[in-house]
CSV table of N, CA and C in Angstrom, one decimal:
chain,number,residue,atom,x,y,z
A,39,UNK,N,-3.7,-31.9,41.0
A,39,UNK,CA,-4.8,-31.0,41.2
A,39,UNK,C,-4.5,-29.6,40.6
A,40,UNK,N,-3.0,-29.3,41.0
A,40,UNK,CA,-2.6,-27.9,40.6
A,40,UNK,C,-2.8,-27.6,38.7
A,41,UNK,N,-2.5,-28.8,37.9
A,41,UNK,CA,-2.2,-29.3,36.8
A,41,UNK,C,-4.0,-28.9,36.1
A,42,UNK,N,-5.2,-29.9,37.0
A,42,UNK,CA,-6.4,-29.7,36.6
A,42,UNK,C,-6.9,-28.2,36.5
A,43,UNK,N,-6.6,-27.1,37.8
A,43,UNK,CA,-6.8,-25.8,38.0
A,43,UNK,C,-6.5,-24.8,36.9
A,44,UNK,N,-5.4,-24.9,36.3
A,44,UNK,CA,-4.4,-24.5,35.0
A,44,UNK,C,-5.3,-24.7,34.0
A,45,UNK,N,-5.6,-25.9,33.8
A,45,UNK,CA,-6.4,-26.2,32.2
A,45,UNK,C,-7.7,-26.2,32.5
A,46,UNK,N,-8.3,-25.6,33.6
A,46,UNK,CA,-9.8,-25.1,33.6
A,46,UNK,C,-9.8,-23.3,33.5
A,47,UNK,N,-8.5,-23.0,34.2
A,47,UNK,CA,-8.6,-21.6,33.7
A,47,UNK,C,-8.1,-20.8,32.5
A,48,UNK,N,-7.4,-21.7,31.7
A,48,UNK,CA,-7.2,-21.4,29.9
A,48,UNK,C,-8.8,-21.4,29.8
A,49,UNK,N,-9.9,-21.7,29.8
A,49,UNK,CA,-11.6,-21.9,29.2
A,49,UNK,C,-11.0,-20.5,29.0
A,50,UNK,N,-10.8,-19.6,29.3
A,50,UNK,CA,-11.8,-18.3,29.2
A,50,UNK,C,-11.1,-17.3,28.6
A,51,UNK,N,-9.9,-17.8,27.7
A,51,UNK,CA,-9.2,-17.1,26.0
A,51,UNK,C,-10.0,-17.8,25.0
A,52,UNK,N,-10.6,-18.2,25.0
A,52,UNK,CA,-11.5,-18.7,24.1
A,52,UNK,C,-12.5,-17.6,23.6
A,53,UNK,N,-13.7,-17.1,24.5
A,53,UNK,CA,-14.3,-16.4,24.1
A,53,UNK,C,-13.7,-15.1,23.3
A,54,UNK,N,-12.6,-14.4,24.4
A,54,UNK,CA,-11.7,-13.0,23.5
A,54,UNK,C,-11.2,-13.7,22.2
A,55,UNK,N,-10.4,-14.8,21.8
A,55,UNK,CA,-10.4,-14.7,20.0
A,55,UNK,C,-11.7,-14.8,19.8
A,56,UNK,N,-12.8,-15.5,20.1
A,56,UNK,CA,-14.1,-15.7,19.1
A,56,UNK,C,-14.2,-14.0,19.2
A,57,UNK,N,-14.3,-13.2,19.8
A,57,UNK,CA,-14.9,-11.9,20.1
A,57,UNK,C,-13.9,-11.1,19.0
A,58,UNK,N,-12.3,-10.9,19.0
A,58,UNK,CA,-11.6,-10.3,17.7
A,58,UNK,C,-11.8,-10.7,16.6
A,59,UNK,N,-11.9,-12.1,16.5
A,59,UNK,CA,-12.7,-12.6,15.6
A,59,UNK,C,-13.9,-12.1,14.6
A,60,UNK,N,-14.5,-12.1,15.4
A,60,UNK,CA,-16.4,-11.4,15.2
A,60,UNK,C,-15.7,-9.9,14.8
A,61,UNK,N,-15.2,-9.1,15.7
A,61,UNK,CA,-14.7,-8.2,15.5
A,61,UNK,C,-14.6,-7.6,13.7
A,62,UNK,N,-13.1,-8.5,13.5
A,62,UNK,CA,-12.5,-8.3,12.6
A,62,UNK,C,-13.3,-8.3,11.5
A,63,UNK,N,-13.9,-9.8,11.4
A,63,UNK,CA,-14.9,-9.9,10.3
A,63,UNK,C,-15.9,-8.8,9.6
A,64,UNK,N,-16.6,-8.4,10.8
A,64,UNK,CA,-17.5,-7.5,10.8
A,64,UNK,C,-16.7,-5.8,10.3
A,65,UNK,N,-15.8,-5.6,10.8
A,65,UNK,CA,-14.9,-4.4,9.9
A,65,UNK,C,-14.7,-4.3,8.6
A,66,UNK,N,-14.6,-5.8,8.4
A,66,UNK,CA,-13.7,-6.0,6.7
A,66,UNK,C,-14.9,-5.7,6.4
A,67,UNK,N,-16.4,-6.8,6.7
A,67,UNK,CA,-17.8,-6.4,5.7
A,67,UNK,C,-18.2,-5.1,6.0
A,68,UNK,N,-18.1,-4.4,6.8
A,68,UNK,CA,-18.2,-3.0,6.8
A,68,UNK,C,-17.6,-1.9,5.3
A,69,UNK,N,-16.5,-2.0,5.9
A,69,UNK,CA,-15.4,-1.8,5.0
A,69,UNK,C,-16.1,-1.5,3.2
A,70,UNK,N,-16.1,-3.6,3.5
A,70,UNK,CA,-16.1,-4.2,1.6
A,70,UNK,C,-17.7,-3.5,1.2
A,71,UNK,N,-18.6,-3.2,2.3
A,71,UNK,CA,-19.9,-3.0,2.1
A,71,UNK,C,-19.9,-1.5,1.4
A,72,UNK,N,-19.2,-0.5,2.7
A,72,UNK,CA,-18.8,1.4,1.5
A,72,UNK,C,-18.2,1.0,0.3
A,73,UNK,N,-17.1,0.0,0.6
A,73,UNK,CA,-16.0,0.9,-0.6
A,73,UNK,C,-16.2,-0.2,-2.0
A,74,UNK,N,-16.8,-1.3,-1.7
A,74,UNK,CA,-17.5,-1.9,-2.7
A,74,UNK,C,-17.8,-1.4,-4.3
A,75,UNK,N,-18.5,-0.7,-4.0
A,75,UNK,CA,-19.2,-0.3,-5.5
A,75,UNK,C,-18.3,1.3,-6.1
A,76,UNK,N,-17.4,1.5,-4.7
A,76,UNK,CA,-16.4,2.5,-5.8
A,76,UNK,C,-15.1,1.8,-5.8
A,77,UNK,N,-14.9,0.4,-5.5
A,77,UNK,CA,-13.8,0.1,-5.7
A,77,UNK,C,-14.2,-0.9,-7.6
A,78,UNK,N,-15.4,-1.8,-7.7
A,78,UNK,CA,-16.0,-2.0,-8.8
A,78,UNK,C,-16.0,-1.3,-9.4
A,79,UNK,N,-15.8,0.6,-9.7
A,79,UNK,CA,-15.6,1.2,-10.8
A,79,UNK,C,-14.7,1.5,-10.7
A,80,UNK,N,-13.6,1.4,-9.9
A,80,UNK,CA,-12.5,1.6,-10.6
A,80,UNK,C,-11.9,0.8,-11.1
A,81,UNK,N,-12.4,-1.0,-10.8
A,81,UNK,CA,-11.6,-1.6,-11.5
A,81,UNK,C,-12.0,-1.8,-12.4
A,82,UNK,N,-13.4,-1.4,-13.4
A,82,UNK,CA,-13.8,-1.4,-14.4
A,82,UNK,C,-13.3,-0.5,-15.1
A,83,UNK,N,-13.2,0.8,-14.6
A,83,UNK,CA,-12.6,1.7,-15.6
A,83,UNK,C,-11.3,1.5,-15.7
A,84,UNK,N,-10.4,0.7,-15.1
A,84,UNK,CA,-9.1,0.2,-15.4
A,84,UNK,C,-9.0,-0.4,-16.6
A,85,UNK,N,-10.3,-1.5,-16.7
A,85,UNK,CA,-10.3,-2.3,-17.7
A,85,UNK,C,-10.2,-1.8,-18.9
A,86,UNK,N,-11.5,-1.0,-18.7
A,86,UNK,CA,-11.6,0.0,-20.4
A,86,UNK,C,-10.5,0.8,-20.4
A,87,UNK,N,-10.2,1.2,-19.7
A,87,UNK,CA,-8.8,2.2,-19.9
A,87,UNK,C,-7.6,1.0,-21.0
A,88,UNK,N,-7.2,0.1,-20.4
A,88,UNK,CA,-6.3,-0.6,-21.3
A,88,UNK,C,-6.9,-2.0,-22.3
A,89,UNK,N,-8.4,-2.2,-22.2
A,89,UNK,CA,-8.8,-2.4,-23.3
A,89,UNK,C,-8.8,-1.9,-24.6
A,90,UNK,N,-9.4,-0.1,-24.1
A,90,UNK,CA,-9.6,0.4,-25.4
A,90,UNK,C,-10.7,0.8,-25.1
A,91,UNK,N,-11.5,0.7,-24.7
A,91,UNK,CA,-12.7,1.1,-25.2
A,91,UNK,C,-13.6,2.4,-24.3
């Protein structure tokens, strides 16, 4: 019975990863969402920098 009590009270680390989870995700698209279109020019003007043109 002691054995059953144990592995009904692990249920409830489940939700905290889904939640850092959610978390984390949501930071990165945050993040990729600002720095997006000035990270895209820099790697464009990288390009033309050692293409040449």
């Amino acid at each position: 019975m002691d054995k059953w009590r144990r592995q009904l009270d692990d249920r409830g680390d489940v939700p905290g990863w889904v939640l850092i989870t959610l978390m984390t995700a949501g930071l990165v698209a945050g993040l990729w969402a600002l720095a997006g279109p000035a990270l895209g020019d820099m790697f464009t003007s990288a390009l033309e920098s050692v293409s040449g043109g």
